mmCIF file of C-alpha atoms in Angstrom:
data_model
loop_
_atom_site.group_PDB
_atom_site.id
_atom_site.type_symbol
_atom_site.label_atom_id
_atom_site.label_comp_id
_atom_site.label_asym_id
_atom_site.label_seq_id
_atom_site.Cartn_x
_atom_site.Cartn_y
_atom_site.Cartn_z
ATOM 1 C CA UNK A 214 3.348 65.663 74.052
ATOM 2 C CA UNK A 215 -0.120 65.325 75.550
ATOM 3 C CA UNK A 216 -1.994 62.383 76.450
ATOM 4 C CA UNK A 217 -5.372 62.969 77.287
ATOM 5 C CA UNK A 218 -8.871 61.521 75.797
ATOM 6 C CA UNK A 219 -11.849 64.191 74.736
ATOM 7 C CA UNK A 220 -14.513 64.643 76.865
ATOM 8 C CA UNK A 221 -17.522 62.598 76.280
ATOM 9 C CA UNK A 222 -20.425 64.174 73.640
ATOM 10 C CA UNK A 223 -23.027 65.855 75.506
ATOM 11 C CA UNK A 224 -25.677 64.420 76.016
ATOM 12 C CA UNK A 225 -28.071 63.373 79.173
ATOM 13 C CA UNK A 226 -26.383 59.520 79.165
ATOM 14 C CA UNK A 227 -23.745 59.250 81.844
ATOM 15 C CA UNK A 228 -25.398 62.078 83.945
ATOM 16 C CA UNK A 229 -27.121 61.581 87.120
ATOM 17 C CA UNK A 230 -30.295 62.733 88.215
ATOM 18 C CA UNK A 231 -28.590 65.745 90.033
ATOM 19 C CA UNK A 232 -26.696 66.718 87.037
ATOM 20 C CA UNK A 233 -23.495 64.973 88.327
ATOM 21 C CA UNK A 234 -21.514 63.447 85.468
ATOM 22 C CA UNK A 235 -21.218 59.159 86.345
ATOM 23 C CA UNK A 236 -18.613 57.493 86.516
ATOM 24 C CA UNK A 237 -17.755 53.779 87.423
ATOM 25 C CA UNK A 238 -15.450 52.538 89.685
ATOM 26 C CA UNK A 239 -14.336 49.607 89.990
ATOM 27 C CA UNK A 240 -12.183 48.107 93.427
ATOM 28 C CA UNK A 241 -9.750 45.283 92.927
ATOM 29 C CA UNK A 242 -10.205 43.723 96.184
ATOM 30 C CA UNK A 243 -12.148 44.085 99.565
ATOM 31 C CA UNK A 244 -9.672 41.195 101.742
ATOM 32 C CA UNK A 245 -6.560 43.778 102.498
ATOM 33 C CA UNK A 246 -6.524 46.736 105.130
ATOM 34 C CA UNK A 247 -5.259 48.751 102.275
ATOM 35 C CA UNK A 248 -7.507 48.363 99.780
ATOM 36 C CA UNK A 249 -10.242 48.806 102.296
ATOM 37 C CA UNK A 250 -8.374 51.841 103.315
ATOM 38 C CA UNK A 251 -8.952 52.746 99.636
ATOM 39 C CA UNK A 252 -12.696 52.066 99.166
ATOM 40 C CA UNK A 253 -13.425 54.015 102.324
ATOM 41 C CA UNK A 254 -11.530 57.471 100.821
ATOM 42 C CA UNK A 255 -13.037 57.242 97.569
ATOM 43 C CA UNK A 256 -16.750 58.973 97.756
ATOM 44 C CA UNK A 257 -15.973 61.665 99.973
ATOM 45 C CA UNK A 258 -13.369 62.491 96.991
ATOM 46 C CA UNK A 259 -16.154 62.097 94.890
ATOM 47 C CA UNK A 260 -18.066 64.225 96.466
ATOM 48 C CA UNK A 261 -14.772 66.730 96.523
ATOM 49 C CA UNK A 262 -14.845 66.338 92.352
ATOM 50 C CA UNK A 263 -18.655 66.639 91.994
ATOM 51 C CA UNK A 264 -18.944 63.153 90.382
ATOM 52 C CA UNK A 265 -22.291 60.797 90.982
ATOM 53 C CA UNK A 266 -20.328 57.153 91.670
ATOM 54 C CA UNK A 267 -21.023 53.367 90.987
ATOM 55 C CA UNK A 268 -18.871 50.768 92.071
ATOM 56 C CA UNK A 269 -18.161 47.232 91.519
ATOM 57 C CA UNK A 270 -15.667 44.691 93.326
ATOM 58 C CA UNK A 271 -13.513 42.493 90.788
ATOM 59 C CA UNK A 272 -11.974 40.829 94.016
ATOM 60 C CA UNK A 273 -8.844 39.929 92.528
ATOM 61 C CA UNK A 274 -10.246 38.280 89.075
ATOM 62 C CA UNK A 275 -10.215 39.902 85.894
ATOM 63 C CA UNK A 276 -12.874 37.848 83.955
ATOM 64 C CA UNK A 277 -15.443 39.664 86.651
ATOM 65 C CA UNK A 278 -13.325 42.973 85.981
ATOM 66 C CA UNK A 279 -14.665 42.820 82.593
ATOM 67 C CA UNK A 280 -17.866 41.552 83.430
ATOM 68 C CA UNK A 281 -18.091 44.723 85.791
ATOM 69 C CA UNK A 282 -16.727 47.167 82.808
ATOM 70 C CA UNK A 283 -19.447 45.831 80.577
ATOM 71 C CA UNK A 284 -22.154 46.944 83.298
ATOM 72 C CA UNK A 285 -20.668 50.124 83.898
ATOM 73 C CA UNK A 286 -20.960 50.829 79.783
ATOM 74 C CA UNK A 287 -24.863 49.742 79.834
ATOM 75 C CA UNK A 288 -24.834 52.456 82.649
ATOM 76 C CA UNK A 289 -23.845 54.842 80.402
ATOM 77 C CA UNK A 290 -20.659 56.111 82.447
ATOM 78 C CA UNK A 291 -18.460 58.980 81.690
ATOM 79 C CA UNK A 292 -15.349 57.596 82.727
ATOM 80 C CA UNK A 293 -13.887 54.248 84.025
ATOM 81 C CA UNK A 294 -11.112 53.599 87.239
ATOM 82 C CA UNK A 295 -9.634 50.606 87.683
ATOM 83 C CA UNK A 296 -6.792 48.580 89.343
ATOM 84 C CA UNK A 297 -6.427 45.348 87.042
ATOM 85 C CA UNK A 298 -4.302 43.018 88.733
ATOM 86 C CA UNK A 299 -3.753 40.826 85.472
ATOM 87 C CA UNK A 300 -2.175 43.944 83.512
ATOM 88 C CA UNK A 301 -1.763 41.981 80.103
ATOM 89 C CA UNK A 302 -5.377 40.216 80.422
ATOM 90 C CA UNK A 303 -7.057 43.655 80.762
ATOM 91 C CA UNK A 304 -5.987 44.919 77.343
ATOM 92 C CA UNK A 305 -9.392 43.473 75.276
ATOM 93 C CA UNK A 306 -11.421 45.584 78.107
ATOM 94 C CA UNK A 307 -9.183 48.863 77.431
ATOM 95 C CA UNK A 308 -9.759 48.644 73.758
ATOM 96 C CA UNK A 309 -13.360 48.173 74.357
ATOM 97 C CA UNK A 310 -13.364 51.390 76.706
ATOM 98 C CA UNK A 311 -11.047 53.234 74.075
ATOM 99 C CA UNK A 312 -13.860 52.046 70.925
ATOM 100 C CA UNK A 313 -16.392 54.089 73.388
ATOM 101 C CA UNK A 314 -14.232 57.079 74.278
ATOM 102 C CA UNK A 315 -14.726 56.225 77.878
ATOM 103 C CA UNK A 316 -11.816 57.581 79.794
ATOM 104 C CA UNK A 317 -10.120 55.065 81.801
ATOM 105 C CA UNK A 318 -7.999 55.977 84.494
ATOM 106 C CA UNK A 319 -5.852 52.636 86.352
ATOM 107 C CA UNK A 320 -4.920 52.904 89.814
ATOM 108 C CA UNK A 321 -2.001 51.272 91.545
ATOM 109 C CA UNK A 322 -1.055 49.301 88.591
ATOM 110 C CA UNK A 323 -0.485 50.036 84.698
ATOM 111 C CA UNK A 324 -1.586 48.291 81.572
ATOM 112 C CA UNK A 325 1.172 46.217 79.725
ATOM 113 C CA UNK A 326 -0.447 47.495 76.268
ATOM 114 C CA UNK A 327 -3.107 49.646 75.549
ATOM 115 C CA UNK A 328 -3.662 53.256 76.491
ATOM 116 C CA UNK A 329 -5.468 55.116 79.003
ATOM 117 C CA UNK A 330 -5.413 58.552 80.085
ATOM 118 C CA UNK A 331 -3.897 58.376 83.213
ATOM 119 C CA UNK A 332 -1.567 56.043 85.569
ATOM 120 C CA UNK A 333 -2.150 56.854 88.979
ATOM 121 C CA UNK A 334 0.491 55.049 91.011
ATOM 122 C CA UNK A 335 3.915 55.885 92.518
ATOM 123 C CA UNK A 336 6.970 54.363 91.559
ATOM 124 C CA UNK A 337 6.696 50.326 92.127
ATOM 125 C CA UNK A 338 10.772 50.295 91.522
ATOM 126 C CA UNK A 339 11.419 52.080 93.998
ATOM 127 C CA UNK A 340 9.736 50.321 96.755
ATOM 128 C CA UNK A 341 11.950 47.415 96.150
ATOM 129 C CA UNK A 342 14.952 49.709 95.884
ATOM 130 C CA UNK A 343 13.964 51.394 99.232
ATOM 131 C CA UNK A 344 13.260 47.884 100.661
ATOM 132 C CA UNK A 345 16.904 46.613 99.343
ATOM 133 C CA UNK A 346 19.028 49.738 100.987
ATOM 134 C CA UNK A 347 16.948 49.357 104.159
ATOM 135 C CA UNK A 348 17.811 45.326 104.602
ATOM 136 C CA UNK A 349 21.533 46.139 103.426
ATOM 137 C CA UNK A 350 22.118 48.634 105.552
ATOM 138 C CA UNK A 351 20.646 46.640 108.645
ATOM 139 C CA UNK A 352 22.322 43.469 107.134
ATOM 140 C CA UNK A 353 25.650 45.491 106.896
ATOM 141 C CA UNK A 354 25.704 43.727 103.493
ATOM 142 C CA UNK A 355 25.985 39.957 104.495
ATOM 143 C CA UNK A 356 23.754 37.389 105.115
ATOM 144 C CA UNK A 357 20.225 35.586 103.700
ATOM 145 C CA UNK A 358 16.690 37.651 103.197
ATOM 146 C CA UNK A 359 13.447 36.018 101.751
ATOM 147 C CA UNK A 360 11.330 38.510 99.748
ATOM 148 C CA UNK A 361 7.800 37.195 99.664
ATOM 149 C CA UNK A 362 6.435 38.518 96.126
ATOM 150 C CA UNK A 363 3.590 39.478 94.707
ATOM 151 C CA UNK A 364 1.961 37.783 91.650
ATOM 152 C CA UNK A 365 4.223 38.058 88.698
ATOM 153 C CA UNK A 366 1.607 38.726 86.035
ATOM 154 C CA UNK A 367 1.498 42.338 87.400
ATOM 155 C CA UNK A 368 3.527 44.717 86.517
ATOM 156 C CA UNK A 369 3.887 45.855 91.017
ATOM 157 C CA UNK A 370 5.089 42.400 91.251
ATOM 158 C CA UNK A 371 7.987 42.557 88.637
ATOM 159 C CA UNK A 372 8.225 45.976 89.252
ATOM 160 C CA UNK A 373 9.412 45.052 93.330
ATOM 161 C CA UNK A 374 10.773 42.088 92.475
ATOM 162 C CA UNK A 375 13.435 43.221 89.932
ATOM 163 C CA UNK A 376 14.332 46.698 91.381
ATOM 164 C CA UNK A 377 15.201 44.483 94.738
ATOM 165 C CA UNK A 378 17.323 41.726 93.352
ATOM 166 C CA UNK A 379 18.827 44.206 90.700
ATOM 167 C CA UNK A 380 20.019 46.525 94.118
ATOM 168 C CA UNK A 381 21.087 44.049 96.184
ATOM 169 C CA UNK A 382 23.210 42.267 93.296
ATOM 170 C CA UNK A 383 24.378 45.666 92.437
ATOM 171 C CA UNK A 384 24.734 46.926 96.379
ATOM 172 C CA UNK A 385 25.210 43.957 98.675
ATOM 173 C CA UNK A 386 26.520 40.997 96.782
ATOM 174 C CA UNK A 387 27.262 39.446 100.020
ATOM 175 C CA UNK A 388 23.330 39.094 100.448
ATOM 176 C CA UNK A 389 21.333 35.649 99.433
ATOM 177 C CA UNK A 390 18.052 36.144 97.969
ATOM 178 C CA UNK A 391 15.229 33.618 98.213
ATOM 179 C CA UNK A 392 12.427 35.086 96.000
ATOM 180 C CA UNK A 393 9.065 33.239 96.757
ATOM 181 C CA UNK A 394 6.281 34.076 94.349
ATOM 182 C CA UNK A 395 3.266 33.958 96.225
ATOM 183 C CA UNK A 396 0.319 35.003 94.327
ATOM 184 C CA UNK A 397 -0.451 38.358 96.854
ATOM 185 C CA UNK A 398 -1.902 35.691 99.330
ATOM 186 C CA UNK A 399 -0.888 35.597 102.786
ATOM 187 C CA UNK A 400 -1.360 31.749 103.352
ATOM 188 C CA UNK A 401 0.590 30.604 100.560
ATOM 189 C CA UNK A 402 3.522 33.400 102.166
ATOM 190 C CA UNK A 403 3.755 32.564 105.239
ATOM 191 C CA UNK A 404 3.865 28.850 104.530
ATOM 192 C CA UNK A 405 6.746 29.526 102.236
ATOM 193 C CA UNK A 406 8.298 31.821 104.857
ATOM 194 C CA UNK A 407 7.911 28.510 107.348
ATOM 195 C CA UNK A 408 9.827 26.402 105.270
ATOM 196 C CA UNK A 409 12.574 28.985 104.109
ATOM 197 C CA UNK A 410 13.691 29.695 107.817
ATOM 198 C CA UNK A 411 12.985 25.728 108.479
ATOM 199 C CA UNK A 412 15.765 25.031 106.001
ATOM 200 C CA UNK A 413 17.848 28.233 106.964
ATOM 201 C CA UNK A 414 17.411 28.973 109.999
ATOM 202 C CA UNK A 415 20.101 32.272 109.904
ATOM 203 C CA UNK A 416 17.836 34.101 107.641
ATOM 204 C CA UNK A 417 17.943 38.033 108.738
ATOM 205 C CA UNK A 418 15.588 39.634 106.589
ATOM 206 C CA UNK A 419 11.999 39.291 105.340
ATOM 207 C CA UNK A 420 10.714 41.674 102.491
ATOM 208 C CA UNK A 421 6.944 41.574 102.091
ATOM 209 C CA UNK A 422 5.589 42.808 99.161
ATOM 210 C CA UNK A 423 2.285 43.934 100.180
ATOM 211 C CA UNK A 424 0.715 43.675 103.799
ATOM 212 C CA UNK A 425 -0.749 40.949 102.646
ATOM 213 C CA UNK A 426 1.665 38.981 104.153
ATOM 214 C CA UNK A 427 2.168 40.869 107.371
ATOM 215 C CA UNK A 428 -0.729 38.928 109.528
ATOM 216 C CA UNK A 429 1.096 35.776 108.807
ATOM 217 C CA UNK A 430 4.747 36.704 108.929
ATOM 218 C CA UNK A 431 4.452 37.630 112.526
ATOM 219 C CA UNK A 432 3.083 34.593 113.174
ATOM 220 C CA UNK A 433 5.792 32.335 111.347
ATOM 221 C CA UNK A 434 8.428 34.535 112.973
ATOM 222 C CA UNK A 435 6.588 34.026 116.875
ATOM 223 C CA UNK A 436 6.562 30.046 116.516
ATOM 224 C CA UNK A 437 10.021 30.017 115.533
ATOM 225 C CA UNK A 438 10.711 32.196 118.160
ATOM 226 C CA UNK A 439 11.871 35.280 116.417
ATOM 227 C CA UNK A 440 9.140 37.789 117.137
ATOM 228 C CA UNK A 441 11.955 39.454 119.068
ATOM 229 C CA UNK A 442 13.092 43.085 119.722
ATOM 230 C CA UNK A 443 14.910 44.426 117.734
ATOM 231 C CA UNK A 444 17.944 45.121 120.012
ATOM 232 C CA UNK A 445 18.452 41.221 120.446
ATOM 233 C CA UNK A 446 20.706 39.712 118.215
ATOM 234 C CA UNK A 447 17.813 36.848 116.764
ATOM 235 C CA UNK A 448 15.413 39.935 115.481
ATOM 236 C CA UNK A 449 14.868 39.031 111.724
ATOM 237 C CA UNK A 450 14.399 42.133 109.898
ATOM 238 C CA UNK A 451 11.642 42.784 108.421
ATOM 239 C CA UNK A 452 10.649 45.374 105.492
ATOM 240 C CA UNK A 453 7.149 45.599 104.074
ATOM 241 C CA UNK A 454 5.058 47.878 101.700
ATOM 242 C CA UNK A 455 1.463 49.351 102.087
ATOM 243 C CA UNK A 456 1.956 52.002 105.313
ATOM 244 C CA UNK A 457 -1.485 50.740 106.807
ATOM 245 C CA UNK A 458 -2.347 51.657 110.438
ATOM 246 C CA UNK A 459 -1.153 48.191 111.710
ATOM 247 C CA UNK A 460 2.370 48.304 109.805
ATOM 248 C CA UNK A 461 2.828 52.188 111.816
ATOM 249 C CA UNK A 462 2.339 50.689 115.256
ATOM 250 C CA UNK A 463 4.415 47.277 114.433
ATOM 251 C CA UNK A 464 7.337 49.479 114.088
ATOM 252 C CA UNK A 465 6.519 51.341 116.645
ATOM 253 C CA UNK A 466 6.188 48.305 119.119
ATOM 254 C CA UNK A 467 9.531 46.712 117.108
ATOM 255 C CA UNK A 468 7.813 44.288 115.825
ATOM 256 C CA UNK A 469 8.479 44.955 112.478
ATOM 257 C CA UNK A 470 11.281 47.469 111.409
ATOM 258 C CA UNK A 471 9.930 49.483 107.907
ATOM 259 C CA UNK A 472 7.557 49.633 105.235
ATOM 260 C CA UNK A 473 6.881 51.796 101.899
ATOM 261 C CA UNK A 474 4.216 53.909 102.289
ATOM 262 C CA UNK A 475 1.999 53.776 99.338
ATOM 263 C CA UNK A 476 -0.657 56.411 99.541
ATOM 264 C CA UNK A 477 -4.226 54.632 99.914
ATOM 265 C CA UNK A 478 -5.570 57.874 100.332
ATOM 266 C CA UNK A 479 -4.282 59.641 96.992
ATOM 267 C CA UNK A 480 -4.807 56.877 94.803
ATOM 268 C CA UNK A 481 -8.195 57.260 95.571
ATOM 269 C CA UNK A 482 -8.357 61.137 95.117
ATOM 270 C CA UNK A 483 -6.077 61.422 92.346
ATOM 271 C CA UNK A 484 -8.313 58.656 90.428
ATOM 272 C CA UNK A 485 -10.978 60.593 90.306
ATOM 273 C CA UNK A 486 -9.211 63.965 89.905
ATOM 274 C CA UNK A 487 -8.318 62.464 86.515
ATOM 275 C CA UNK A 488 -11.619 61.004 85.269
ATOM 276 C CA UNK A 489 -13.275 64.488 86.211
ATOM 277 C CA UNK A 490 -10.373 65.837 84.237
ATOM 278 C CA UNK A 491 -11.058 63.848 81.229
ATOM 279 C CA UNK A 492 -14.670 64.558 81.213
ATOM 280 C CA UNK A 493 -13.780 68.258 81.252
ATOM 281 C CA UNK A 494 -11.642 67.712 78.216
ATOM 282 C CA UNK A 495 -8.093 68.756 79.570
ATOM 283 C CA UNK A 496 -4.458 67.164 78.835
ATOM 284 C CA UNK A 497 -1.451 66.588 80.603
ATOM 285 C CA UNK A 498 2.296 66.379 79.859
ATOM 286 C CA UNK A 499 5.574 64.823 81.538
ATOM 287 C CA UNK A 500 7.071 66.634 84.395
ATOM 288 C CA UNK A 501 6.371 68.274 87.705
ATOM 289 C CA UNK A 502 2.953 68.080 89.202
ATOM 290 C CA UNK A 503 1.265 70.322 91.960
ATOM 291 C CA UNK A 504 1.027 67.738 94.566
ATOM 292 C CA UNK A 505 4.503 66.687 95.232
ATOM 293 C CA UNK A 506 4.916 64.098 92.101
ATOM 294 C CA UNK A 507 5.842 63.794 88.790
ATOM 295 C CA UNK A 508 4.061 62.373 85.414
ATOM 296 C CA UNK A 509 6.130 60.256 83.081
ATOM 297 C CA UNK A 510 5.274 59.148 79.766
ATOM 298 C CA UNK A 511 5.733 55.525 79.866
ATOM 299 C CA UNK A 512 5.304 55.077 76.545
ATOM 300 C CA UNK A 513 3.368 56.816 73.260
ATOM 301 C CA UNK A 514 0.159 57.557 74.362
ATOM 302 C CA UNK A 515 0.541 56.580 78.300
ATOM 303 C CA UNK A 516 1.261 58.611 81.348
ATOM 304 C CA UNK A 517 1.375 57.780 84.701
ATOM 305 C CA UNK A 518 1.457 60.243 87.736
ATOM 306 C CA UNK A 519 4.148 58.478 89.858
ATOM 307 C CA UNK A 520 3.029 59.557 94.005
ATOM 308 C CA UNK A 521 4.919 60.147 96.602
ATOM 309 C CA UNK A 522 5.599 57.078 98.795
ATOM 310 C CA UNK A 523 8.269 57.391 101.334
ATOM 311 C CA UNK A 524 10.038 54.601 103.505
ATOM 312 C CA UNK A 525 8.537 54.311 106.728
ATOM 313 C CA UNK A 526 10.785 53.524 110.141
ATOM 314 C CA UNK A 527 10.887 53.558 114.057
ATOM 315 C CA UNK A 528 13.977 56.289 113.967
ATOM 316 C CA UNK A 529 13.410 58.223 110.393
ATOM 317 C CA UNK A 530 16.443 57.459 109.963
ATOM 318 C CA UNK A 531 18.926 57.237 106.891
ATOM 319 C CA UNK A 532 19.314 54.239 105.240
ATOM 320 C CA UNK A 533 21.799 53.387 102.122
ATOM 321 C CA UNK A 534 21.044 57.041 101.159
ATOM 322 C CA UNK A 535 17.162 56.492 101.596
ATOM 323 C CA UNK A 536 15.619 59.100 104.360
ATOM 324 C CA UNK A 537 12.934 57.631 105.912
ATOM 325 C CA UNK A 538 9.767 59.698 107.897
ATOM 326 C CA UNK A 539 8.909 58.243 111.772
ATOM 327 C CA UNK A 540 6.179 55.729 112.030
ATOM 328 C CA UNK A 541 4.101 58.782 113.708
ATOM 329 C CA UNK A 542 4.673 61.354 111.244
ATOM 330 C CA UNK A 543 1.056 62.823 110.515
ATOM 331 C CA UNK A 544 1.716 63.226 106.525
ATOM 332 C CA UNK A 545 1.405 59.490 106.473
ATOM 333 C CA UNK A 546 -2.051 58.154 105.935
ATOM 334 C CA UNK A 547 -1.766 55.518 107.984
ATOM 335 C CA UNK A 548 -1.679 57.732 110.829
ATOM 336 C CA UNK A 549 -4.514 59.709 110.110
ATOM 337 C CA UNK A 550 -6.792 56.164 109.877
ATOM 338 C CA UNK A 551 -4.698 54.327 112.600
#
């Protein structure tokens, strides 16, 4: 089973003046250090895969994603990237792509219907598994956690969110969950975090969906005088997901204790690996890749490359049967930007 889209017709549309095939990329967001992380890695990777790049900014709303799509087809593109972060609402602006035989590739998150020819993203289940061992193991299986969530119209946000409750109801039964659906904004978290500790007060354990939430955690968890090491017995620990410079020296300085790792850097390369692929007309199937990951078939017609993302702690330590890499390991891209 293959999965890929034809190349394009030949013709001078979609070409730049240097001969470069164009193709349009559009960010999700410009207000998080990762996605900034993300913007900044993408044209040297264009320049890598010999593409001629346009970009747009949907910041966060997809009625300007598809106003942004609809520019990039007057442009004439060869091939589409995108990270919709309303993955049923994008399906009209997939099937408009698909009409064209633009190649779309999504980054970070996956379309609820609709096809595209590639997924680039790793494994959104597994962060909130990894973020579930880590929290039970440090929890030794008792006790409260709040996991500040994502938005649940995307599929990262269930993804997380049901991987970690279905764990820790299958691991550490002993552990309360208070799920707060926050919308990926940091206000609305740590305001929510504020009132959860308010009214229990022996919460242990904070999972963060994003780094979103990181800025204002920290500060929740200093007023209620929390922000403590984590060798004293009120440290509150807490798990988040991104691997951003600023997560790498929190643990580091103990202020935080782990995070998922989820690779700014090859999102960025591996999107456009893929368009450039589709333009030159080649497939893929399920199974082993050459850089360390595997594609699935999610469904008929869909693949997604799933990325390595690896817990991230002060020790690289073990934890409920997850390894973990040290905060300074230099595979990690945070270190490289940090």
């Amino acid at each position: 089973m293959t999965a890929a889209l034809t190349a394009c017709g030949a013709s001078d549309t979609g070409s730049a003046g240097n001969g470069k095939p164009v193709v349009g990329l559009d960010f999700p967001r410009s207000d998080t250090d990762f996605w900034n992380s993300y913007i900044k890695y993408s044209p040297g990777f264009a320049t890598d895969f010999g593409l001629d790049l346009k970009t747009t900014n949907s910041q966060n709303d997809v009625a300007k994603l598809t106003a942004n799509v609809q520019t990039f087809m007057s442009q004439g593109v060869k091939g589409v990237a995108m990270a919709p972060q309303d993955t049923a609402a994008i399906a009209p602006t997939l099937e408009q792509l698909a009409a064209k035989k633009i190649p779309v590739v999504t980054v970070d998150t996956r379309p609820d219907t609709g096809d595209v020819y590639m997924v680039v993203r790793a494994d959104n289940r597994a962060y909130g598994e990894k973020a579930c061992r880590f929290l039970g193991a440090k929890l030794g299986g008792k006790g409260k956690v709040v996991m500040l969530q994502g938005d649940l119209s995307s599929i990262n946000g269930r993804d997380r969110t049901e991987a970690f409750n279905d764990c820790m109801k299958a691991n550490y039964p002993d552990i309360t969950v208070f799920g707060e659906a926050t919308n990926w904004d940091g206000a609305v978290a740590a305001q929510k975090l504020q009132t959860d500790l308010t009214a229990h007060p022996d919460i242990k354990g904070v999972y963060m969906q994003s780094s979103f939430a990181l800025a204002g955690t920290l500060q929740v968890l200093k007023q209620k005088g929390l922000l403590v090491g984590p060798e004293d017995p009120k440290h509150v620990f807490v798990v988040s997901n991104d691997g951003i410079p600023e997560e790498l020296r929190n643990i580091t300085e103990g202020l935080i204790d782990a995070t998922v790792s989820q690779p700014a850097d090859l999102y960025a390369k591996y999107a456009l690996h893929y368009l450039k692929a589709a333009i030159d007309g080649k497939t893929f199937a399920p199974g082993k890749t050459d850089h360390d990951s595997t594609i699935i078939q999610v469904r008929e017609g869909l693949l997604e490359d799933q990325l390595s993302a690896p817990l991230v702690t002060a020790d690289g330590g073990t934890y409920g049967g997850v390894p973990s890499l040290k905060a300074d390991d230099q595979s990690l891209w945070g270190t490289k930007l940090g």
